[in-house]
Short mmCIF file of C-alpha atoms and ligand atoms in Angstrom, two decimals:
data_model
loop_
_atom_site.label_atom_id
_atom_site.label_comp_id
_atom_site.label_asym_id
_atom_site.label_seq_id
_atom_site.Cartn_x
_atom_site.Cartn_y
_atom_site.Cartn_z
CA MET B 1 142.76 -62.38 -0.60
CA LYS B 2 140.44 -62.31 2.41
CA PRO B 3 141.72 -64.20 5.47
CA ASN B 4 140.30 -67.59 6.39
CA HIS B 5 139.07 -67.39 9.98
CA SER B 6 139.38 -70.33 12.32
CA SER B 7 137.23 -73.35 11.51
CA ALA B 8 136.55 -73.52 15.25
CA LEU B 9 134.15 -70.68 14.53
CA GLY B 10 130.69 -71.45 13.19
CA VAL B 11 128.10 -68.99 11.86
CA LEU B 12 124.52 -69.16 13.06
CA VAL B 13 121.89 -67.11 11.22
CA LEU B 14 118.52 -66.57 12.91
CA ALA B 15 115.69 -66.71 10.41
CA ALA B 16 112.76 -68.39 12.14
CA GLY B 17 110.67 -65.31 12.94
CA LYS B 18 107.48 -64.39 11.10
CA GLY B 19 108.17 -60.68 11.20
CA GLU B 20 104.77 -59.58 12.53
CA ARG B 21 105.56 -55.92 11.96
CA MET B 22 105.86 -56.47 8.21
CA GLN B 23 102.08 -57.19 8.12
CA SER B 24 102.68 -59.84 5.48
CA GLU B 25 102.04 -63.46 4.57
CA THR B 26 105.62 -63.67 3.28
CA PRO B 27 108.20 -64.51 5.95
CA LYS B 28 110.22 -61.41 6.73
CA VAL B 29 113.61 -62.73 5.57
CA LEU B 30 112.16 -63.57 2.14
CA HIS B 31 110.89 -60.09 1.35
CA PRO B 32 112.64 -58.85 -1.80
CA LEU B 33 115.28 -56.20 -1.35
CA ALA B 34 117.32 -54.91 -4.30
CA GLY B 35 116.01 -57.88 -6.27
CA ARG B 36 116.98 -60.58 -3.78
CA PRO B 37 115.40 -61.95 -0.59
CA ILE B 38 116.60 -60.11 2.51
CA ILE B 39 118.38 -63.23 3.74
CA TYR B 40 120.49 -63.38 0.53
CA HIS B 41 122.20 -60.14 1.49
CA VAL B 42 122.88 -61.42 5.00
CA LEU B 43 124.32 -64.66 3.63
CA ARG B 44 126.43 -62.79 1.11
CA ALA B 45 128.03 -60.72 3.87
CA VAL B 46 128.57 -63.80 6.02
CA SER B 47 129.95 -65.89 3.15
CA SER B 48 132.64 -63.27 2.50
CA LEU B 49 134.26 -64.40 5.78
CA LYS B 50 134.96 -67.76 4.14
CA LEU B 51 134.01 -69.69 7.25
CA SER B 52 133.26 -73.29 6.45
CA SER B 53 130.51 -73.98 8.93
CA LEU B 54 127.05 -72.41 8.59
CA ALA B 55 123.79 -73.14 10.37
CA ILE B 56 120.41 -71.49 9.91
CA VAL B 57 117.57 -71.49 12.38
CA VAL B 58 114.29 -71.70 10.48
CA GLY B 59 110.73 -71.89 11.78
CA HIS B 60 108.00 -69.78 10.24
CA GLU B 61 107.52 -71.03 6.63
CA ALA B 62 110.63 -73.16 7.14
CA PRO B 63 110.57 -74.99 3.75
CA ALA B 64 110.45 -71.72 1.78
CA VAL B 65 113.25 -70.16 3.81
CA ARG B 66 115.35 -73.33 3.57
CA LEU B 67 114.93 -73.36 -0.22
CA LYS B 68 116.17 -69.78 -0.58
CA VAL B 69 119.17 -70.47 1.66
CA GLN B 70 120.03 -73.54 -0.42
CA GLU B 71 119.70 -71.51 -3.63
CA PHE B 72 122.12 -68.94 -2.27
CA VAL B 73 124.60 -71.57 -1.15
CA GLN B 74 124.50 -73.20 -4.60
CA ASP B 75 124.77 -69.89 -6.50
CA SER B 76 127.70 -68.73 -4.41
CA HIS B 77 129.56 -72.07 -4.47
CA TRP B 78 130.19 -71.42 -0.83
CA ILE B 79 129.83 -74.49 1.35
CA LYS B 80 128.12 -77.69 0.36
CA THR B 81 125.68 -78.30 3.15
CA PRO B 82 124.47 -75.71 5.62
CA ALA B 83 122.91 -77.20 8.75
CA PHE B 84 119.26 -76.31 9.39
CA PHE B 85 117.64 -76.23 12.80
CA THR B 86 113.92 -75.85 13.23
CA GLN B 87 112.54 -73.64 15.96
CA LYS B 88 108.99 -74.97 16.13
CA GLU B 89 107.59 -72.12 18.18
CA GLN B 90 109.04 -68.67 17.86
CA LEU B 91 109.85 -68.04 21.50
CA GLY B 92 112.52 -65.41 21.02
CA THR B 93 116.10 -65.00 19.80
CA GLY B 94 117.60 -66.83 22.81
CA HIS B 95 115.28 -69.76 22.19
CA ALA B 96 116.18 -69.66 18.47
CA VAL B 97 119.90 -69.93 19.25
CA PHE B 98 119.25 -72.76 21.68
CA SER B 99 117.49 -74.67 18.88
CA GLY B 100 120.95 -74.92 17.32
CA ALA B 101 122.56 -76.25 20.53
CA SER B 102 124.06 -79.30 18.80
CA PHE B 103 125.75 -76.96 16.26
CA LEU B 104 127.11 -74.77 19.06
CA LYS B 105 128.61 -77.80 20.78
CA LYS B 106 130.73 -78.53 17.69
CA HIS B 107 132.40 -75.13 17.79
CA SER B 108 134.38 -73.27 20.41
CA ALA B 109 132.91 -69.96 19.25
CA VAL B 110 129.95 -68.84 17.17
CA LEU B 111 129.20 -65.74 15.14
CA ILE B 112 125.47 -65.04 15.45
CA VAL B 113 123.80 -62.84 12.86
CA CYS B 114 120.12 -61.94 12.57
CA GLY B 115 118.57 -62.82 9.22
CA ASP B 116 116.95 -59.38 9.01
CA THR B 117 120.13 -57.23 8.90
CA PRO B 118 120.96 -57.14 5.17
CA LEU B 119 123.31 -54.15 5.06
CA LEU B 120 126.15 -55.73 7.04
CA THR B 121 129.53 -55.78 5.33
CA TYR B 122 132.60 -57.99 5.34
CA ASP B 123 134.58 -55.24 7.11
CA SER B 124 132.32 -55.16 10.16
CA LEU B 125 131.81 -58.89 10.48
CA SER B 126 135.49 -59.67 10.12
CA SER B 127 136.38 -56.94 12.64
CA VAL B 128 134.04 -58.49 15.18
CA VAL B 129 135.56 -61.95 14.66
CA ARG B 130 139.12 -60.62 14.82
CA PHE B 131 138.40 -58.54 17.94
CA HIS B 132 136.76 -61.53 19.60
CA GLN B 133 139.71 -63.79 18.88
CA THR B 134 142.55 -61.39 19.64
CA GLU B 135 140.99 -60.08 22.86
CA ASN B 136 139.92 -63.52 24.07
CA ASN B 137 136.43 -62.25 24.77
CA ALA B 138 133.60 -64.44 25.96
CA VAL B 139 131.14 -62.18 24.16
CA THR B 140 131.81 -59.56 21.50
CA LEU B 141 128.96 -57.33 20.38
CA LEU B 142 128.77 -55.18 17.27
CA THR B 143 127.14 -51.92 18.27
CA ALA B 144 126.34 -48.62 16.58
CA ARG B 145 125.35 -45.13 17.58
CA LEU B 146 122.03 -44.03 16.10
CA SER B 147 120.39 -40.61 16.37
CA ASN B 148 117.08 -42.51 16.53
CA PRO B 149 117.74 -45.72 18.50
CA GLN B 150 114.03 -46.65 18.70
CA ASN B 151 113.25 -50.41 18.64
CA TYR B 152 116.84 -51.52 19.15
CA GLY B 153 118.30 -53.01 22.32
CA ARG B 154 120.33 -50.32 24.15
CA ILE B 155 123.88 -50.95 25.37
CA LEU B 156 124.28 -50.26 29.07
CA ARG B 157 127.82 -49.46 30.12
CA SER B 158 129.37 -48.90 33.54
CA SER B 159 130.80 -45.50 34.49
CA SER B 160 134.20 -46.81 33.36
CA GLY B 161 132.77 -47.78 29.97
CA GLU B 162 132.50 -51.57 30.32
CA VAL B 163 129.51 -53.21 28.70
CA LEU B 164 127.11 -54.37 31.39
CA ARG B 165 124.07 -55.62 29.51
CA ILE B 166 121.57 -54.97 26.76
CA VAL B 167 118.16 -53.53 27.58
CA GLU B 168 115.38 -54.13 25.10
CA GLU B 169 113.15 -51.21 24.17
CA SER B 170 110.13 -52.91 25.77
CA GLU B 171 111.79 -53.04 29.17
CA ALA B 172 113.79 -49.81 29.03
CA GLY B 173 113.04 -46.86 31.31
CA ASP B 174 113.17 -43.30 29.98
CA GLY B 175 116.85 -42.89 30.91
CA GLU B 176 117.77 -46.13 29.15
CA LYS B 177 115.71 -45.20 26.10
CA ALA B 178 117.84 -42.08 25.77
CA ILE B 179 120.95 -44.23 25.22
CA THR B 180 121.99 -44.00 21.57
CA GLU B 181 124.38 -46.95 21.42
CA VAL B 182 122.42 -49.97 20.17
CA ASN B 183 122.79 -53.70 19.68
CA SER B 184 123.20 -54.67 16.00
CA GLY B 185 122.17 -58.31 16.55
CA VAL B 186 125.69 -59.44 15.54
CA TYR B 187 127.58 -61.26 18.28
CA CYS B 188 130.52 -63.58 18.79
CA PHE B 189 130.04 -65.91 21.73
CA SER B 190 132.21 -68.56 23.33
CA THR B 191 129.83 -71.43 22.93
CA GLY B 192 130.44 -73.13 26.29
CA LEU B 193 129.34 -70.06 28.22
CA LEU B 194 126.54 -69.28 25.79
CA LEU B 195 124.96 -72.70 26.22
CA LYS B 196 125.12 -72.37 30.00
CA ALA B 197 123.63 -68.87 29.82
CA LEU B 198 120.76 -69.88 27.55
CA LYS B 199 119.70 -72.55 30.05
CA GLU B 200 119.36 -69.81 32.65
CA VAL B 201 117.64 -67.10 30.63
CA LYS B 202 114.03 -66.58 31.74
CA PRO B 203 111.13 -65.69 29.43
CA LYS B 204 109.92 -62.10 29.57
CA GLY B 205 108.06 -59.34 27.81
CA PRO B 206 104.48 -59.38 26.51
CA HIS B 207 105.12 -62.57 24.49
CA ARG B 208 107.11 -64.43 27.16
CA GLU B 209 110.18 -64.64 24.92
CA TYR B 210 113.70 -65.84 25.70
CA TYR B 211 115.98 -62.95 24.76
CA LEU B 212 119.45 -63.75 23.45
CA THR B 213 120.43 -60.36 24.78
CA ASP B 214 119.94 -61.61 28.35
CA ALA B 215 122.70 -64.18 27.77
CA VAL B 216 125.16 -61.27 27.60
CA ASP B 217 124.32 -60.17 31.15
CA TRP B 218 124.56 -63.78 32.40
CA VAL B 219 128.00 -64.34 30.85
CA ARG B 220 129.37 -61.08 32.30
CA SER B 221 127.99 -61.74 35.77
CA HIS B 222 129.61 -65.22 35.66
CA GLY B 223 133.05 -63.82 34.96
CA GLY B 224 133.08 -63.82 31.14
CA LYS B 225 134.71 -60.91 29.35
CA VAL B 226 132.14 -58.89 27.38
CA ALA B 227 133.27 -56.27 24.90
CA ALA B 228 131.68 -54.21 22.17
CA LEU B 229 132.96 -52.99 18.85
CA LEU B 230 131.37 -49.75 17.70
CA SER B 231 130.63 -49.82 13.98
CA PRO B 232 132.08 -46.79 12.18
CA ASN B 233 129.24 -47.08 9.67
CA ALA B 234 125.99 -47.03 11.63
CA GLU B 235 123.69 -47.47 8.65
CA GLU B 236 124.83 -51.01 8.04
CA ILE B 237 123.31 -52.41 11.21
CA LEU B 238 119.78 -51.54 10.10
CA GLY B 239 117.41 -54.34 11.10
CA ILE B 240 114.35 -54.75 8.88
CA ASN B 241 111.29 -54.98 11.10
CA SER B 242 108.75 -53.07 9.01
CA ARG B 243 108.05 -51.95 5.46
CA LEU B 244 109.46 -48.57 6.42
CA HIS B 245 112.82 -50.18 7.28
CA LEU B 246 112.61 -52.14 4.02
CA SER B 247 112.32 -48.93 2.02
CA ILE B 248 115.26 -47.38 3.88
CA ALA B 249 117.41 -50.46 3.17
CA GLU B 250 116.35 -50.39 -0.49
CA ARG B 251 117.54 -46.79 -0.78
CA ILE B 252 120.88 -47.55 0.86
CA LEU B 253 121.55 -50.64 -1.27
CA ASN B 254 120.55 -48.69 -4.39
CA ARG B 255 123.01 -45.97 -3.50
CA ARG B 256 125.77 -48.56 -2.97
CA THR B 257 125.02 -50.13 -6.36
CA LEU B 258 125.01 -46.79 -8.20
CA GLU B 259 128.27 -45.83 -6.49
CA ARG B 260 129.78 -49.12 -7.71
CA PHE B 261 128.67 -48.25 -11.27
CA MET B 262 130.10 -44.74 -11.06
CA LEU B 263 133.44 -46.09 -9.84
CA VAL B 264 133.78 -48.16 -13.04
CA GLY B 265 132.98 -45.19 -15.28
CA VAL B 266 129.20 -45.19 -15.62
CA THR B 267 127.49 -41.77 -15.61
CA VAL B 268 124.37 -41.72 -13.45
CA VAL B 269 122.75 -38.41 -14.31
CA ASP B 270 120.42 -38.37 -11.29
CA PRO B 271 121.10 -41.06 -8.65
CA ALA B 272 117.93 -40.05 -6.77
CA ALA B 273 115.85 -41.07 -9.79
CA THR B 274 117.74 -44.20 -10.87
CA TYR B 275 117.21 -47.69 -9.45
CA ALA B 276 119.29 -50.83 -9.90
CA ASP B 277 119.29 -54.22 -8.23
CA SER B 278 122.64 -55.16 -6.75
CA SER B 279 122.88 -58.02 -9.30
CA VAL B 280 123.07 -55.62 -12.31
CA GLU B 281 126.35 -55.07 -14.22
CA ILE B 282 127.18 -52.10 -16.50
CA GLY B 283 130.20 -51.24 -18.66
CA ALA B 284 132.20 -48.02 -18.64
CA GLU B 285 131.07 -44.84 -20.43
CA THR B 286 127.42 -45.88 -20.33
CA VAL B 287 125.00 -43.14 -19.30
CA LEU B 288 121.90 -43.79 -17.19
CA TYR B 289 119.33 -41.01 -17.56
CA PRO B 290 116.65 -40.33 -14.92
CA GLY B 291 113.78 -42.76 -14.50
CA VAL B 292 115.81 -45.89 -15.24
CA ILE B 293 114.97 -49.11 -13.35
CA LEU B 294 117.36 -52.03 -13.86
CA LYS B 295 116.51 -55.40 -12.40
CA GLY B 296 117.64 -58.99 -12.02
CA ALA B 297 120.47 -60.38 -14.14
CA THR B 298 120.56 -57.34 -16.43
CA ARG B 299 123.90 -56.72 -18.17
CA ILE B 300 124.55 -53.49 -20.06
CA GLY B 301 127.61 -53.00 -22.23
CA LYS B 302 129.95 -50.06 -22.64
CA ASN B 303 129.08 -46.67 -24.02
CA ALA B 304 125.33 -47.35 -24.04
CA ARG B 305 122.60 -44.75 -23.40
CA ILE B 306 119.78 -45.96 -21.18
CA GLY B 307 116.70 -43.90 -20.44
CA PRO B 308 115.14 -41.65 -19.65
CA TYR B 309 112.24 -43.65 -18.17
CA THR B 310 113.17 -47.20 -19.04
CA PHE B 311 112.55 -50.52 -17.26
CA ILE B 312 114.95 -53.40 -17.99
CA ASP B 313 114.65 -56.77 -16.26
CA ASP B 314 116.84 -59.87 -16.78
CA SER B 315 118.08 -58.57 -20.13
CA GLN B 316 121.31 -57.88 -21.98
CA VAL B 317 122.00 -54.63 -23.81
CA GLY B 318 125.07 -54.40 -26.06
CA ASN B 319 127.80 -51.81 -26.39
CA SER B 320 126.79 -48.40 -27.78
CA ALA B 321 123.11 -49.37 -27.81
CA GLU B 322 120.43 -46.82 -26.95
CA VAL B 323 117.20 -47.62 -25.10
CA ARG B 324 114.77 -44.78 -24.43
CA PHE B 325 111.32 -44.70 -22.74
CA SER B 326 110.96 -48.48 -23.08
CA CYS B 327 110.16 -51.69 -21.24
CA LEU B 328 112.45 -54.73 -21.69
CA THR B 329 112.11 -58.12 -20.01
CA SER B 330 114.17 -61.27 -20.64
CA CYS B 331 115.53 -60.08 -23.99
CA ARG B 332 118.79 -59.22 -25.75
CA VAL B 333 119.65 -56.01 -27.56
CA GLY B 334 122.71 -56.04 -29.84
CA ASP B 335 125.53 -53.52 -30.16
CA ALA B 336 124.56 -50.09 -31.46
CA ALA B 337 120.87 -51.06 -31.67
CA LEU B 338 118.26 -48.38 -31.09
CA VAL B 339 115.23 -49.19 -28.95
CA GLY B 340 112.37 -46.78 -28.29
CA PRO B 341 110.91 -44.45 -27.65
CA PHE B 342 108.03 -46.57 -26.33
CA ALA B 343 109.09 -50.08 -27.34
CA HIS B 344 108.11 -53.23 -25.47
CA LEU B 345 110.57 -56.12 -25.82
CA ARG B 346 109.33 -59.27 -24.12
CA ASN B 347 110.64 -62.72 -23.33
CA GLY B 348 112.96 -64.09 -25.98
CA ALA B 349 113.20 -60.96 -28.12
CA VAL B 350 116.69 -60.81 -29.66
CA ILE B 351 117.42 -57.53 -31.40
CA GLY B 352 120.44 -57.68 -33.72
CA PRO B 353 123.26 -55.17 -33.92
CA GLN B 354 122.31 -51.78 -35.39
CA ALA B 355 118.66 -52.88 -35.54
CA ARG B 356 115.81 -50.55 -34.50
CA VAL B 357 112.58 -51.06 -32.63
CA GLY B 358 110.55 -48.08 -31.61
CA ASN B 359 107.40 -46.01 -31.43
CA PHE B 360 104.82 -48.34 -29.87
CA SER B 361 106.22 -51.59 -31.26
CA GLU B 362 106.16 -54.88 -29.34
CA VAL B 363 108.51 -57.81 -29.97
CA LYS B 364 108.16 -61.23 -28.33
CA LYS B 365 110.13 -64.48 -28.83
CA SER B 366 111.53 -63.15 -32.10
CA THR B 367 114.91 -62.50 -33.64
CA LEU B 368 115.71 -59.35 -35.61
CA GLY B 369 118.80 -59.52 -37.81
CA LYS B 370 121.52 -56.91 -38.16
CA GLY B 371 120.14 -53.54 -39.20
CA ALA B 372 116.50 -54.74 -39.31
CA LYS B 373 113.89 -52.07 -38.57
CA VAL B 374 110.54 -52.26 -36.79
CA SER B 375 110.11 -48.58 -36.32
CA HIS B 376 106.41 -47.91 -35.78
CA LEU B 377 103.29 -49.47 -34.25
CA SER B 378 104.03 -53.17 -34.91
CA TYR B 379 103.55 -56.50 -33.16
CA ILE B 380 106.24 -59.08 -33.90
CA GLY B 381 105.73 -62.45 -32.18
CA ASP B 382 107.35 -65.85 -32.83
CA ALA B 383 109.19 -64.44 -35.84
CA GLN B 384 112.63 -64.70 -37.38
CA ILE B 385 113.51 -61.54 -39.21
CA GLY B 386 116.65 -61.44 -41.34
CA ASP B 387 119.31 -58.76 -41.76
CA ASN B 388 118.23 -55.37 -43.10
CA VAL B 389 114.53 -56.25 -43.27
CA ASN B 390 112.31 -53.20 -43.16
CA ILE B 391 109.00 -53.64 -41.37
CA GLY B 392 106.62 -50.79 -42.18
CA ALA B 393 104.30 -49.04 -39.78
CA GLY B 394 101.49 -51.10 -38.28
CA VAL B 395 102.68 -54.56 -39.38
CA ILE B 396 101.24 -57.43 -37.34
CA THR B 397 102.45 -61.02 -37.21
CA CYS B 398 99.20 -62.93 -36.62
CA ASN B 399 100.90 -65.69 -34.65
CA PHE B 400 98.02 -67.09 -32.59
CA ASP B 401 95.09 -69.04 -34.04
CA GLY B 402 93.30 -69.19 -30.72
CA VAL B 403 94.90 -72.50 -29.78
CA ASN B 404 98.50 -72.58 -31.03
CA LYS B 405 101.28 -70.12 -31.79
CA HIS B 406 102.83 -70.22 -35.28
CA PRO B 407 106.10 -68.88 -36.67
CA THR B 408 106.74 -66.15 -39.23
CA VAL B 409 110.02 -66.09 -41.17
CA ILE B 410 111.10 -62.98 -43.06
CA GLU B 411 114.36 -63.45 -44.90
CA ALA B 412 117.08 -60.82 -45.32
CA ASP B 413 116.45 -57.59 -47.23
CA ALA B 414 112.68 -58.13 -47.50
CA PHE B 415 110.44 -55.06 -47.33
CA ILE B 416 107.08 -55.32 -45.61
CA GLY B 417 104.80 -52.40 -46.43
CA SER B 418 102.72 -50.58 -43.86
CA ASN B 419 99.67 -52.14 -42.26
CA VAL B 420 100.41 -55.70 -43.43
CA ASN B 421 99.02 -58.74 -41.61
CA LEU B 422 101.30 -61.78 -41.82
CA VAL B 423 99.10 -64.77 -40.98
CA ALA B 424 101.46 -67.40 -39.54
CA PRO B 425 102.82 -69.88 -40.34
CA VAL B 426 104.22 -67.94 -43.27
CA ARG B 427 107.58 -67.28 -44.93
CA ILE B 428 108.60 -64.16 -46.85
CA GLY B 429 111.57 -64.88 -49.12
CA LYS B 430 114.80 -62.94 -49.36
CA GLY B 431 114.43 -59.50 -50.91
CA ALA B 432 110.64 -59.93 -51.40
CA LEU B 433 108.31 -56.94 -51.29
CA VAL B 434 104.89 -57.05 -49.63
CA GLY B 435 102.53 -54.27 -50.64
CA ALA B 436 101.05 -52.03 -47.98
CA GLY B 437 97.72 -53.15 -46.54
CA SER B 438 98.14 -56.80 -47.61
CA THR B 439 96.95 -59.75 -45.57
CA ILE B 440 99.47 -62.48 -46.40
CA THR B 441 98.37 -66.07 -45.86
CA GLU B 442 100.69 -67.87 -48.33
CA ASP B 443 104.50 -67.90 -48.53
CA VAL B 444 106.08 -65.22 -50.74
CA PRO B 445 109.05 -66.38 -52.87
CA GLU B 446 112.39 -64.55 -53.00
CA GLU B 447 112.56 -61.23 -54.81
CA LYS B 448 108.79 -61.29 -55.68
CA LEU B 449 106.12 -58.68 -55.03
CA ALA B 450 103.04 -59.83 -53.11
CA LEU B 451 99.81 -57.84 -53.02
CA ALA B 452 96.86 -59.20 -51.09
CA ARG B 453 94.29 -56.47 -50.77
CA ALA B 454 91.15 -55.39 -52.54
CA LEU B 455 91.82 -53.47 -55.73
CA GLN B 456 90.98 -49.80 -55.55
CA VAL B 457 87.98 -48.72 -57.58
CA ILE B 458 87.10 -45.19 -58.63
CA LYS B 459 83.43 -44.35 -59.08
CA ASP B 460 81.40 -41.28 -59.82
CA LYS B 461 80.14 -39.86 -56.53
CA LYS B 462 76.74 -38.89 -57.94
CA THR B 463 75.91 -42.24 -59.54
CA ALA B 464 77.53 -44.58 -56.99
CA GLY B 465 74.51 -45.42 -54.81
CA GLY B 466 75.06 -44.79 -51.15
CA SER B 467 78.09 -42.60 -51.67
CA LYS B 468 75.89 -39.70 -52.76
CA LYS B 469 74.03 -39.70 -49.45
CA VAL B 470 77.32 -39.85 -47.60
CA ALA B 471 78.69 -36.94 -49.55
CA GLU B 472 75.56 -34.88 -48.77
CA ARG B 473 75.75 -35.69 -45.08
CA LEU B 474 79.37 -34.57 -45.00
CA ARG B 475 78.51 -31.31 -46.70
CA ARG B 476 75.95 -30.41 -43.98
C1 UD1 Y 1 116.79 -57.90 18.09
C2 UD1 Y 1 117.51 -57.74 19.43
C3 UD1 Y 1 117.81 -56.25 19.64
C4 UD1 Y 1 118.65 -55.73 18.48
C5 UD1 Y 1 117.96 -55.99 17.14
C6 UD1 Y 1 118.91 -55.67 16.00
C7 UD1 Y 1 116.70 -59.48 20.90
C8 UD1 Y 1 115.82 -59.83 22.05
N1 UD1 Y 1 116.68 -58.22 20.50
O1 UD1 Y 1 115.55 -57.22 18.17
O2 UD1 Y 1 118.54 -56.09 20.86
O3 UD1 Y 1 118.87 -54.33 18.65
O4 UD1 Y 1 117.61 -57.39 17.02
O5 UD1 Y 1 118.27 -55.77 14.77
O6 UD1 Y 1 117.42 -60.35 20.42
N2 UD1 Y 1 114.10 -64.83 15.34
C9 UD1 Y 1 114.03 -66.19 15.37
N3 UD1 Y 1 113.21 -66.78 16.30
C10 UD1 Y 1 112.49 -66.06 17.19
C11 UD1 Y 1 112.58 -64.64 17.15
C12 UD1 Y 1 113.40 -64.06 16.21
O7 UD1 Y 1 114.68 -66.88 14.58
O8 UD1 Y 1 111.78 -66.66 18.00
C13 UD1 Y 1 114.98 -64.19 14.31
C14 UD1 Y 1 114.18 -63.34 13.35
O9 UD1 Y 1 113.80 -64.12 12.21
C15 UD1 Y 1 115.16 -62.22 13.02
C16 UD1 Y 1 116.09 -62.15 14.21
O10 UD1 Y 1 115.88 -63.33 14.95
O11 UD1 Y 1 115.91 -62.53 11.86
C17 UD1 Y 1 115.81 -60.93 15.11
O12 UD1 Y 1 114.46 -60.98 15.54
P1 UD1 Y 1 113.58 -59.67 15.66
O13 UD1 Y 1 112.24 -60.08 16.14
O14 UD1 Y 1 113.66 -58.89 14.43
O15 UD1 Y 1 114.33 -58.90 16.83
P2 UD1 Y 1 114.39 -57.33 17.06
O16 UD1 Y 1 113.14 -56.90 17.72
O17 UD1 Y 1 114.79 -56.65 15.83
MG1 MG Y 2 114.84 -57.26 13.87
#
């Protein structure tokens, strides 16, 4: 059970910035990362602290950001109502925090987290809070040592090691730029001193911004105790400022997810060529072959074989199922079913246990019963297919009349010959047989044979009109 930190502590997440360096219309904190908006990951880390008071500073595209925060809060059953503060103009992180002044006044201390640092973990955040409380600090910073500290604020310490202030990259001299200890953007502040400091911070830099980092210097020079906690895991403080950072974070989160799978008994043959959103769940003894991409709310059972080269989004795959070289979205695959190579299962496809779909077949909004087979070159749409039905090569359910979609029902044990068109709405009765090449427009009763194709004729090549010319041309 994780400890419940003091309710005197509030959490403030800064998410008002546009994120210019992303070169995007989408606000930075909403860019997808491991299948979720960046801010989801930040909120997940923060929510693990079980603090009961959360505020978010929004600004750029505020309604969209607010919506995503609310979605997270609802999904996680965390707290009922986060407080939102709007920073109308993005005048810097200090200005953003000051926008939440009324929230700060309600708490004796505040944990501030930037909305663009999605790799933070419970361990680091809780260590910062604990350190802040046990040491009675006025400011506690989470810092990290990076071999490439570019773009981060650098931590300036005195010769005896005390934290003096934070210098932003834009104002750092060469000596300061060489400092490798950086500011993570995670801080605990005593709110009384913070509010006083923010009133004194002056705008600076090319955009005349109010830097939150300058509040640290103010607090220290007014007698407040400033301390820093060095993160043992530097990668988790990564701040996403550009698409390059986004790709680095994606790789790290992917690695964490694959490690989680491996710890519960999943074999990942080549982690460098396997991708999974952090929301995916997989059972033990399942093997992921190279080229697998798993997204969204995908759930895979035990002992399954997935890949190589398979994309699965928002789908469920049963125990002992096999899916090879295929594309699955919003569908369900039963236990011990065989999918692929080269199958496309789309929204609402439900493949029964021990059923098969493969070799360039597409299934949409259709149910296949236990042991049913759609093995080659078919399109199955809006259909209900019973147990043990065999669908021959090249069968098409003609479900669309240009205006409406119509259903096809094929009852258990029916056999549909190759290259059959089933013009919906149509029903094929239990155990019926449809001859190859038929175009079926009327229902077929149980256990009957239906043939709907031109009868074959045999003619003499020499006397059968045009066929003689054709034969001659072929001979040349
Ligand atoms: C900031 C820190 C830097 C630190 C780094 C860690 C400052 C001045 N610098 O730099 O020391 O090393 O984070 O990642 O604080 N935001 C607002 N309103 C604004 C500006 C920003 O809400 O007016 C939000 C952004 O949405 C973002 C966060 O604050 O989530 C940080 O802003 P960003 O511009 O990314 O700051 P950095 O340059 O990364
Ligand atoms: Mg940043």
